[in-house]
Coordinates of C-alpha atoms and ligand atoms in Angstrom, one line a residue:
M1 CA 0.0 0.0 0.0
C2 CA 2.8 2.4 0.8
D3 CA 5.7 1.0 -1.2
E4 CA 8.2 3.5 -2.4
G5 CA 9.0 4.1 -6.0
D6 CA 7.0 5.1 -9.0
S7 CA 4.5 2.3 -8.8
P8 CA 0.8 2.9 -9.3
S9 CA 0.2 2.1 -5.6
S10 CA 2.6 4.8 -4.4
H11 CA 0.7 7.3 -6.6
F12 CA -2.5 5.8 -5.3
I13 CA -1.8 6.9 -1.8
S14 CA -0.1 10.2 -2.5
S15 CA -3.0 12.2 -4.0
P16 CA -5.4 12.6 -1.1
I17 CA -7.9 15.4 -0.8
M18 CA -7.7 17.1 2.5
T19 CA -9.2 20.1 4.0
S20 CA -8.6 21.5 7.4
D21 CA -11.0 23.7 9.4
N22 CA -13.5 23.0 6.6
E23 CA -12.0 25.3 4.1
G24 CA -9.9 24.8 1.0
A25 CA -7.5 22.0 0.2
E26 CA -4.5 21.2 2.4
P27 CA -1.9 19.2 0.6
A28 CA -0.3 16.4 2.5
P29 CA 2.9 17.6 4.2
E30 CA 6.0 16.4 2.3
I31 CA 7.2 13.7 4.6
S32 CA 9.1 10.8 3.3
G33 CA 8.8 7.9 5.7
F34 CA 8.1 8.3 9.3
T35 CA 11.5 9.5 10.3
G36 CA 10.6 13.2 9.9
F37 CA 8.3 12.9 12.8
N38 CA 11.1 12.1 15.3
L39 CA 9.2 9.4 17.0
G40 CA 12.1 7.8 18.7
W41 CA 13.9 4.5 17.9
E42 CA 11.3 2.4 19.6
L43 CA 8.5 3.5 17.3
D44 CA 10.7 3.7 14.2
K45 CA 11.8 0.1 14.8
A46 CA 8.2 -1.1 15.3
L47 CA 7.0 0.7 12.2
A48 CA 9.8 -0.9 10.1
R49 CA 8.9 -4.3 11.6
M50 CA 5.2 -3.8 10.6
G51 CA 6.2 -2.8 7.1
Y52 CA 4.8 0.7 7.4
V53 CA 7.1 2.6 5.1
N54 CA 5.2 5.8 4.4
P55 CA 2.4 7.5 6.4
T56 CA -1.0 7.3 4.9
P57 CA -2.7 10.6 4.2
I58 CA -4.6 10.7 7.5
Q59 CA -1.3 9.8 9.4
A60 CA 0.7 12.4 7.4
N61 CA -1.8 15.1 8.4
A62 CA -2.8 14.1 11.9
I63 CA 0.5 13.1 13.5
P64 CA 2.3 16.5 13.3
H65 CA -0.7 18.2 15.0
A66 CA -1.2 15.4 17.5
L67 CA 2.5 15.6 18.5
K68 CA 2.0 19.3 19.2
G69 CA -0.7 18.4 21.7
L70 CA -3.7 19.6 19.6
D71 CA -7.2 18.1 19.7
I72 CA -8.0 16.5 16.4
I73 CA -11.2 15.6 14.5
G74 CA -10.4 13.1 11.8
Q75 CA -12.9 12.3 9.1
A76 CA -11.6 8.9 7.9
R77 CA -12.9 5.5 7.4
T78 CA -11.5 2.1 8.3
G79 CA -8.8 1.3 5.9
S80 CA -7.3 4.8 5.9
G81 CA -4.7 3.9 8.6
K82 CA -6.6 5.9 11.3
T83 CA -5.7 3.6 14.1
A84 CA -2.0 4.3 13.7
A85 CA -2.8 8.0 13.2
F86 CA -3.8 8.2 16.8
A87 CA -1.8 5.3 18.2
I88 CA 1.6 6.6 17.0
P89 CA 1.3 10.0 18.8
M90 CA -0.2 8.3 21.8
L91 CA 2.7 6.0 22.1
A92 CA 5.2 8.7 21.3
G93 CA 4.0 10.6 24.3
L94 CA 4.2 7.6 26.6
K95 CA 6.8 8.0 29.4
N96 CA 8.8 4.9 30.2
R97 CA 7.4 4.5 33.6
A98 CA 5.6 1.7 35.3
P99 CA 1.9 2.2 34.5
A100 CA 0.0 2.6 37.8
Y101 CA -3.0 4.0 36.1
P102 CA -4.0 4.3 32.4
R103 CA -2.6 7.3 30.6
A104 CA -4.7 6.9 27.5
L105 CA -8.2 5.7 26.8
V106 CA -9.6 4.6 23.4
L107 CA -13.3 4.1 23.0
A108 CA -14.6 2.1 20.1
P109 CA -18.2 1.0 19.1
T110 CA -17.6 -2.8 18.9
R111 CA -15.5 -5.5 20.5
E112 CA -14.0 -6.4 17.2
L113 CA -12.8 -2.9 16.5
A114 CA -11.5 -2.6 20.1
T115 CA -9.5 -5.8 19.6
Q116 CA -8.1 -4.6 16.3
I117 CA -7.0 -1.3 17.9
R118 CA -5.5 -3.2 20.9
D119 CA -3.5 -5.4 18.6
E120 CA -2.2 -2.6 16.4
T121 CA -1.3 -0.5 19.4
R122 CA 0.5 -3.4 21.0
A123 CA 2.4 -4.0 17.8
L124 CA 3.4 -0.4 17.5
G125 CA 4.2 -0.1 21.2
I126 CA 6.2 -3.3 21.5
F127 CA 9.6 -1.7 21.9
K128 CA 8.1 1.0 24.2
K129 CA 7.0 -1.9 26.3
A130 CA 3.5 -0.4 26.3
R131 CA 0.9 -2.3 28.2
V132 CA -2.4 -2.2 26.4
V133 CA -5.5 -3.6 28.0
E134 CA -8.8 -4.4 26.4
I135 CA -12.0 -3.7 28.4
V136 CA -15.0 -5.0 26.3
G137 CA -18.3 -6.5 27.0
G138 CA -18.9 -10.2 26.6
K139 CA -15.6 -11.2 28.0
S140 CA -14.6 -12.0 31.6
M141 CA -14.6 -9.0 33.8
D142 CA -12.3 -10.7 36.4
R143 CA -9.7 -11.2 33.8
Q144 CA -9.9 -7.6 32.6
A145 CA -9.7 -6.5 36.3
R146 CA -6.6 -8.6 36.7
D147 CA -5.0 -7.1 33.6
L148 CA -5.7 -3.6 34.9
R149 CA -4.2 -4.4 38.3
K150 CA -1.0 -5.5 36.6
G151 CA -0.8 -2.0 35.2
A152 CA -2.0 -0.5 31.9
H153 CA -0.7 2.4 29.9
I154 CA -3.5 2.3 27.4
V155 CA -7.1 1.0 27.8
V156 CA -9.0 0.2 24.7
G157 CA -12.7 -0.5 25.3
T158 CA -16.3 -0.3 24.4
P159 CA -18.3 2.4 26.3
G160 CA -20.7 0.2 28.3
R161 CA -18.0 -2.0 29.8
V162 CA -15.6 0.9 30.4
L163 CA -18.3 2.8 32.3
D164 CA -19.3 -0.3 34.3
M165 CA -15.6 -0.9 35.4
C166 CA -15.4 2.7 36.4
D167 CA -18.6 2.5 38.4
R168 CA -17.2 -0.5 40.2
G169 CA -14.0 1.3 41.1
I170 CA -11.9 -1.2 39.1
L171 CA -10.9 1.3 36.4
T172 CA -9.5 4.7 37.3
L173 CA -9.5 7.4 34.6
D174 CA -8.1 10.2 36.8
Y175 CA -4.7 10.1 35.0
V176 CA -5.8 9.9 31.4
E177 CA -3.8 12.4 29.3
M178 CA -5.1 11.3 25.9
A179 CA -8.6 10.1 24.9
V180 CA -9.7 8.8 21.5
L181 CA -13.3 8.3 20.3
D182 CA -13.0 6.0 17.3
E183 CA -15.8 5.7 14.9
A184 CA -17.8 8.2 16.9
D185 CA -20.7 8.2 14.5
E186 CA -21.0 4.4 14.9
M187 CA -20.9 4.8 18.7
L188 CA -23.8 7.2 18.4
N189 CA -25.7 4.9 16.0
M190 CA -25.4 2.2 18.6
G191 CA -26.9 4.3 21.3
F192 CA -23.7 5.0 23.3
L193 CA -24.0 8.8 23.4
E194 CA -24.8 8.9 27.1
D195 CA -22.1 6.4 28.1
V196 CA -19.5 8.3 26.0
E197 CA -20.4 11.6 27.5
S198 CA -20.3 10.2 31.1
I199 CA -16.9 8.7 30.4
L200 CA -15.6 12.0 28.9
R201 CA -16.9 13.9 32.0
M202 CA -14.8 11.6 34.2
L203 CA -11.5 12.5 32.4
P204 CA -9.2 15.2 33.6
E205 CA -9.9 18.5 31.8
E206 CA -6.2 18.8 31.0
R207 CA -6.0 16.2 28.3
Q208 CA -5.8 15.7 24.5
T209 CA -8.8 14.4 22.7
F210 CA -9.0 12.8 19.3
L211 CA -12.3 12.0 17.5
F212 CA -12.5 9.9 14.4
S213 CA -15.7 9.5 12.4
A214 CA -16.6 8.6 8.9
T215 CA -19.3 11.3 8.9
M216 CA -19.3 14.8 10.3
E217 CA -23.0 14.9 11.2
S218 CA -24.2 17.4 13.7
R219 CA -24.4 14.9 16.6
V220 CA -20.8 14.1 16.2
L221 CA -19.8 17.7 16.0
Q222 CA -21.8 18.4 19.1
I223 CA -19.6 16.0 21.1
A224 CA -16.5 17.7 19.7
F225 CA -18.0 21.1 20.7
N226 CA -18.8 19.9 24.3
H227 CA -15.6 18.0 25.0
M228 CA -12.7 19.2 22.8
V229 CA -10.7 22.4 22.7
E230 CA -10.3 24.1 19.3
P231 CA -9.9 20.9 17.5
K232 CA -8.1 20.7 14.2
I233 CA -10.3 19.1 11.5
I234 CA -8.6 16.8 9.1
R235 CA -10.5 15.3 6.2
V236 CA -9.2 12.6 4.0
K237 CA -11.0 11.2 1.0
D238 CA -10.2 7.5 1.2
T239 CA -7.9 7.2 -1.8
E240 CA -8.0 9.0 -5.1
I241 CA -6.1 8.9 -8.3
E242 CA -6.4 10.8 -11.4
R243 CA -5.4 9.4 -14.7
G244 CA -6.4 10.8 -18.0
N245 CA -9.8 12.2 -17.8
I246 CA -11.2 9.7 -15.3
R247 CA -10.9 10.3 -11.6
E248 CA -10.9 7.1 -9.7
I249 CA -12.0 7.1 -6.1
F250 CA -12.0 4.2 -3.7
H251 CA -14.1 4.2 -0.6
F252 CA -13.3 1.7 2.0
I253 CA -16.5 0.7 3.7
H254 CA -17.8 -1.9 6.2
P255 CA -19.9 -4.5 4.3
S256 CA -23.0 -3.5 6.3
E257 CA -22.8 0.1 5.0
R258 CA -22.6 -0.7 1.3
M259 CA -26.1 0.6 0.5
T260 CA -25.8 3.7 2.8
A261 CA -22.4 4.4 1.2
L262 CA -23.9 4.2 -2.3
V263 CA -26.7 6.7 -1.5
D264 CA -24.1 9.0 0.1
V265 CA -21.8 8.7 -3.0
I266 CA -24.7 9.4 -5.4
E267 CA -25.9 12.4 -3.3
R268 CA -22.5 13.9 -2.8
E269 CA -20.2 12.9 -5.7
R270 CA -22.4 12.3 -8.7
V271 CA -21.5 14.1 -11.9
G272 CA -24.0 13.7 -14.8
Q273 CA -25.7 10.4 -15.4
V274 CA -24.7 7.4 -13.3
I275 CA -24.2 3.7 -14.0
V276 CA -24.1 1.6 -10.9
F277 CA -22.5 -1.8 -11.5
C278 CA -23.5 -4.8 -9.5
R279 CA -22.3 -8.4 -9.6
T280 CA -25.6 -10.3 -9.8
K281 CA -29.0 -9.8 -11.3
S282 CA -30.7 -10.0 -7.9
E283 CA -28.3 -7.4 -6.6
V284 CA -29.2 -5.1 -9.5
D285 CA -32.9 -5.5 -8.6
M286 CA -32.3 -4.9 -5.0
V287 CA -30.1 -1.8 -5.5
A288 CA -32.5 -0.3 -8.1
E289 CA -35.5 -0.8 -5.8
R290 CA -33.7 0.7 -2.8
L291 CA -32.6 3.7 -4.8
Q292 CA -36.1 4.1 -6.2
K293 CA -37.5 4.1 -2.7
R294 CA -35.1 6.9 -1.9
G295 CA -36.6 9.0 -4.6
F296 CA -33.9 8.7 -7.3
S297 CA -34.7 8.5 -11.0
V298 CA -33.4 5.0 -11.6
E299 CA -33.9 2.0 -13.9
A300 CA -32.4 -1.5 -13.8
I301 CA -31.0 -3.6 -16.6
H302 CA -29.9 -7.2 -16.7
G303 CA -30.2 -10.4 -18.7
D304 CA -33.5 -11.6 -17.2
Y305 CA -35.4 -8.7 -18.6
R306 CA -37.1 -9.1 -22.0
Q307 CA -35.4 -7.4 -24.9
N308 CA -38.2 -4.8 -25.4
R309 CA -38.0 -3.8 -21.7
R310 CA -34.2 -3.5 -22.0
D311 CA -34.5 -1.4 -25.2
K312 CA -37.0 0.9 -23.4
V313 CA -34.7 1.3 -20.4
M314 CA -31.7 2.1 -22.6
K315 CA -33.7 4.6 -24.7
M316 CA -34.8 6.5 -21.6
F317 CA -31.3 6.5 -20.3
K318 CA -29.7 7.6 -23.5
E319 CA -32.3 10.4 -23.8
G320 CA -31.4 11.6 -20.3
K321 CA -34.8 10.8 -18.9
T322 CA -33.3 8.5 -16.2
D323 CA -30.5 9.7 -14.0
I324 CA -29.2 6.3 -12.8
L325 CA -28.9 3.0 -14.4
V326 CA -28.2 -0.1 -12.3
A327 CA -26.6 -2.9 -14.4
T328 CA -24.6 -6.1 -14.5
D329 CA -21.4 -6.2 -16.5
V330 CA -23.0 -8.3 -19.2
A331 CA -26.0 -6.0 -19.7
A332 CA -23.8 -3.0 -19.7
R333 CA -21.7 -4.2 -22.6
G334 CA -23.6 -2.5 -25.3
I335 CA -24.0 0.7 -23.5
H336 CA -22.5 3.7 -25.2
V337 CA -23.9 6.8 -23.7
D338 CA -21.8 9.8 -23.9
N339 CA -23.1 11.7 -20.9
I340 CA -22.2 9.2 -18.2
G341 CA -20.3 11.3 -15.7
T342 CA -20.1 8.8 -12.9
V343 CA -19.6 5.0 -12.7
V344 CA -20.1 3.4 -9.3
N345 CA -18.8 -0.1 -8.6
F346 CA -21.3 -1.2 -5.9
R347 CA -19.0 -4.2 -5.6
L348 CA -15.6 -4.9 -7.1
P349 CA -15.8 -7.1 -10.1
D350 CA -13.9 -10.4 -10.1
D351 CA -11.3 -9.5 -12.6
P352 CA -9.4 -6.3 -13.5
T353 CA -10.6 -6.3 -17.1
A354 CA -14.2 -5.9 -16.0
Y355 CA -13.1 -3.0 -13.9
V356 CA -11.4 -1.3 -16.9
H357 CA -14.5 -1.9 -19.0
R358 CA -16.8 -0.5 -16.3
I359 CA -14.9 2.7 -15.7
G360 CA -14.5 3.1 -19.5
R361 CA -18.2 3.9 -19.6
T362 CA -17.4 7.4 -18.3
G363 CA -14.9 10.0 -19.5
R364 CA -15.9 9.5 -23.1
L365 CA -15.2 12.0 -25.9
G366 CA -12.6 13.8 -23.8
K367 CA -15.2 14.6 -21.1
T368 CA -14.2 14.2 -17.5
G369 CA -15.6 11.3 -15.5
V370 CA -15.6 9.9 -12.0
A371 CA -15.3 6.2 -11.2
I372 CA -16.2 5.4 -7.6
T373 CA -15.6 2.0 -6.1
L374 CA -17.0 0.7 -2.8
C375 CA -14.7 -1.9 -1.4
T376 CA -14.3 -3.5 2.0
D377 CA -11.2 -3.4 4.1
E378 CA -10.3 -7.0 3.3
Q379 CA -10.3 -6.1 -0.4
K380 CA -7.7 -3.5 0.1
Y381 CA -4.8 -5.8 -0.5
L382 CA -6.5 -7.4 -3.4
L383 CA -7.1 -3.9 -4.8
D384 CA -3.4 -3.0 -5.1
D385 CA -2.7 -5.9 -7.3
F386 CA -5.9 -5.4 -9.1
K387 CA -5.2 -1.8 -9.8
N388 CA -1.7 -2.6 -11.2
K389 CA -3.3 -5.0 -13.7
A390 CA -6.2 -2.7 -14.4
H391 CA -3.9 0.2 -15.4
K392 CA -1.7 -2.0 -17.5
A393 CA -4.8 -3.0 -19.4
R394 CA -6.0 0.6 -19.7
P395 CA -4.2 1.8 -22.8
A396 CA -5.6 -1.1 -24.8
M397 CA -9.0 -0.1 -23.6
E398 CA -8.6 3.5 -24.7
S399 CA -7.3 2.8 -28.1
Ligands
LIG401 P1 -7.1 1.2 9.8 O1 -7.7 2.3 9.0 O2 -6.5 1.8 11.0 O3 -8.0 0.1 10.2 O4 -5.9 0.6 9.0 C1 -6.1 -0.2 7.9 C2 -4.9 -1.1 7.6 O5 -3.8 -0.4 7.1 C3 -4.4 -1.9 8.7 O6 -4.3 -3.2 8.3 C4 -3.1 -1.3 9.0 O7 -2.2 -2.3 9.5 C5 -2.6 -0.8 7.7 N1 -1.7 0.4 7.8 C6 -1.9 1.5 8.6 N2 -1.0 2.4 8.4 C7 -0.2 1.9 7.4 C8 1.0 2.4 6.8 N3 1.5 3.6 7.1 N4 1.6 1.6 5.8 C9 1.1 0.4 5.5 N5 0.0 -0.1 6.1 C10 -0.6 0.6 7.0

């Protein structure tokens, strides 16, 4: 993902869109590798061991501010490297003393995410001898209490269990210097607002707070307003590359939010007419129906429809009477519509050639086009390989 050299993948990560304080674009600071951050040998060695060569956009932008002690709001999704964006400065600030009480607290919406954060923080903090303890529901409280008694620098937990352990006097937050709310929007969706606020009120006022969220809805900003001091806002569009006249954007999403992400993308990033590509006929029907229910002007096309229905759908789309066409790869083969401004890959196709064909539906006749792909975190590694192949195939496609 962050290999050096002039490979498509290094380009892939080096063209983020960032804004700070909601205005204008802020280019990523020119930092090669992590050494410019002066993190100390322990972190440098851990980063090298983990194979993190260059900071991701969110890391490049958040870490310098975090190291200065500022509060930070990061708009970034899973897959952006947000965990290390807060874990690195958190660990850098850790004094090498025996941990009597936790110095840092990370709150996450789910056990799975808490475990991932714990593991990554442990790996990053291995040479700092950081003790990271997980406090999550559904696991033995006794065991967690024992872990805490042995001393913890960093506690990573879900709000309910953290609050419970505090109420029982097992967990003391009086010495927390840094707090992180990860996936704040998800924590609110899961009904954790009150717990999160109670926990934040228990923390010392003199502390640094980070908030990460995929969305910047008002409920999220309200928490920031109530509990943070002049936070620096950092936004990172997941990854974006521009090649020729087609801008390719990759959104890393959780599988459960695919439909919400699609609606979001259509509402916020759509240019001109849209084709949404799905992998199966039933998915085409489902997506078209859901978009219709949301009030979009949409039609579906796939091989199970009779020819005259397909012709009618295509005619309406070509004449610009429908904004969005949801299609399978096969059904889209004959589509040559010049005004398609946006292609959305609801799901990654199986092979790179299909990807190239899909995105080639936009950016025709020298017009600019946007190709947006929704992919899950697990597909990230697949994607690098995939993109290399796809772009090798591209010139043939354009000729
Ligand atoms: P996250 O968004 O924190 O869930 O991170 C997504 C994935 O990217 C995780 O598997 C990390 O291990 C990996 N990662 C984070 N930062 C870097 C980096 N600078 N270089 C390479 N991989 C990274």
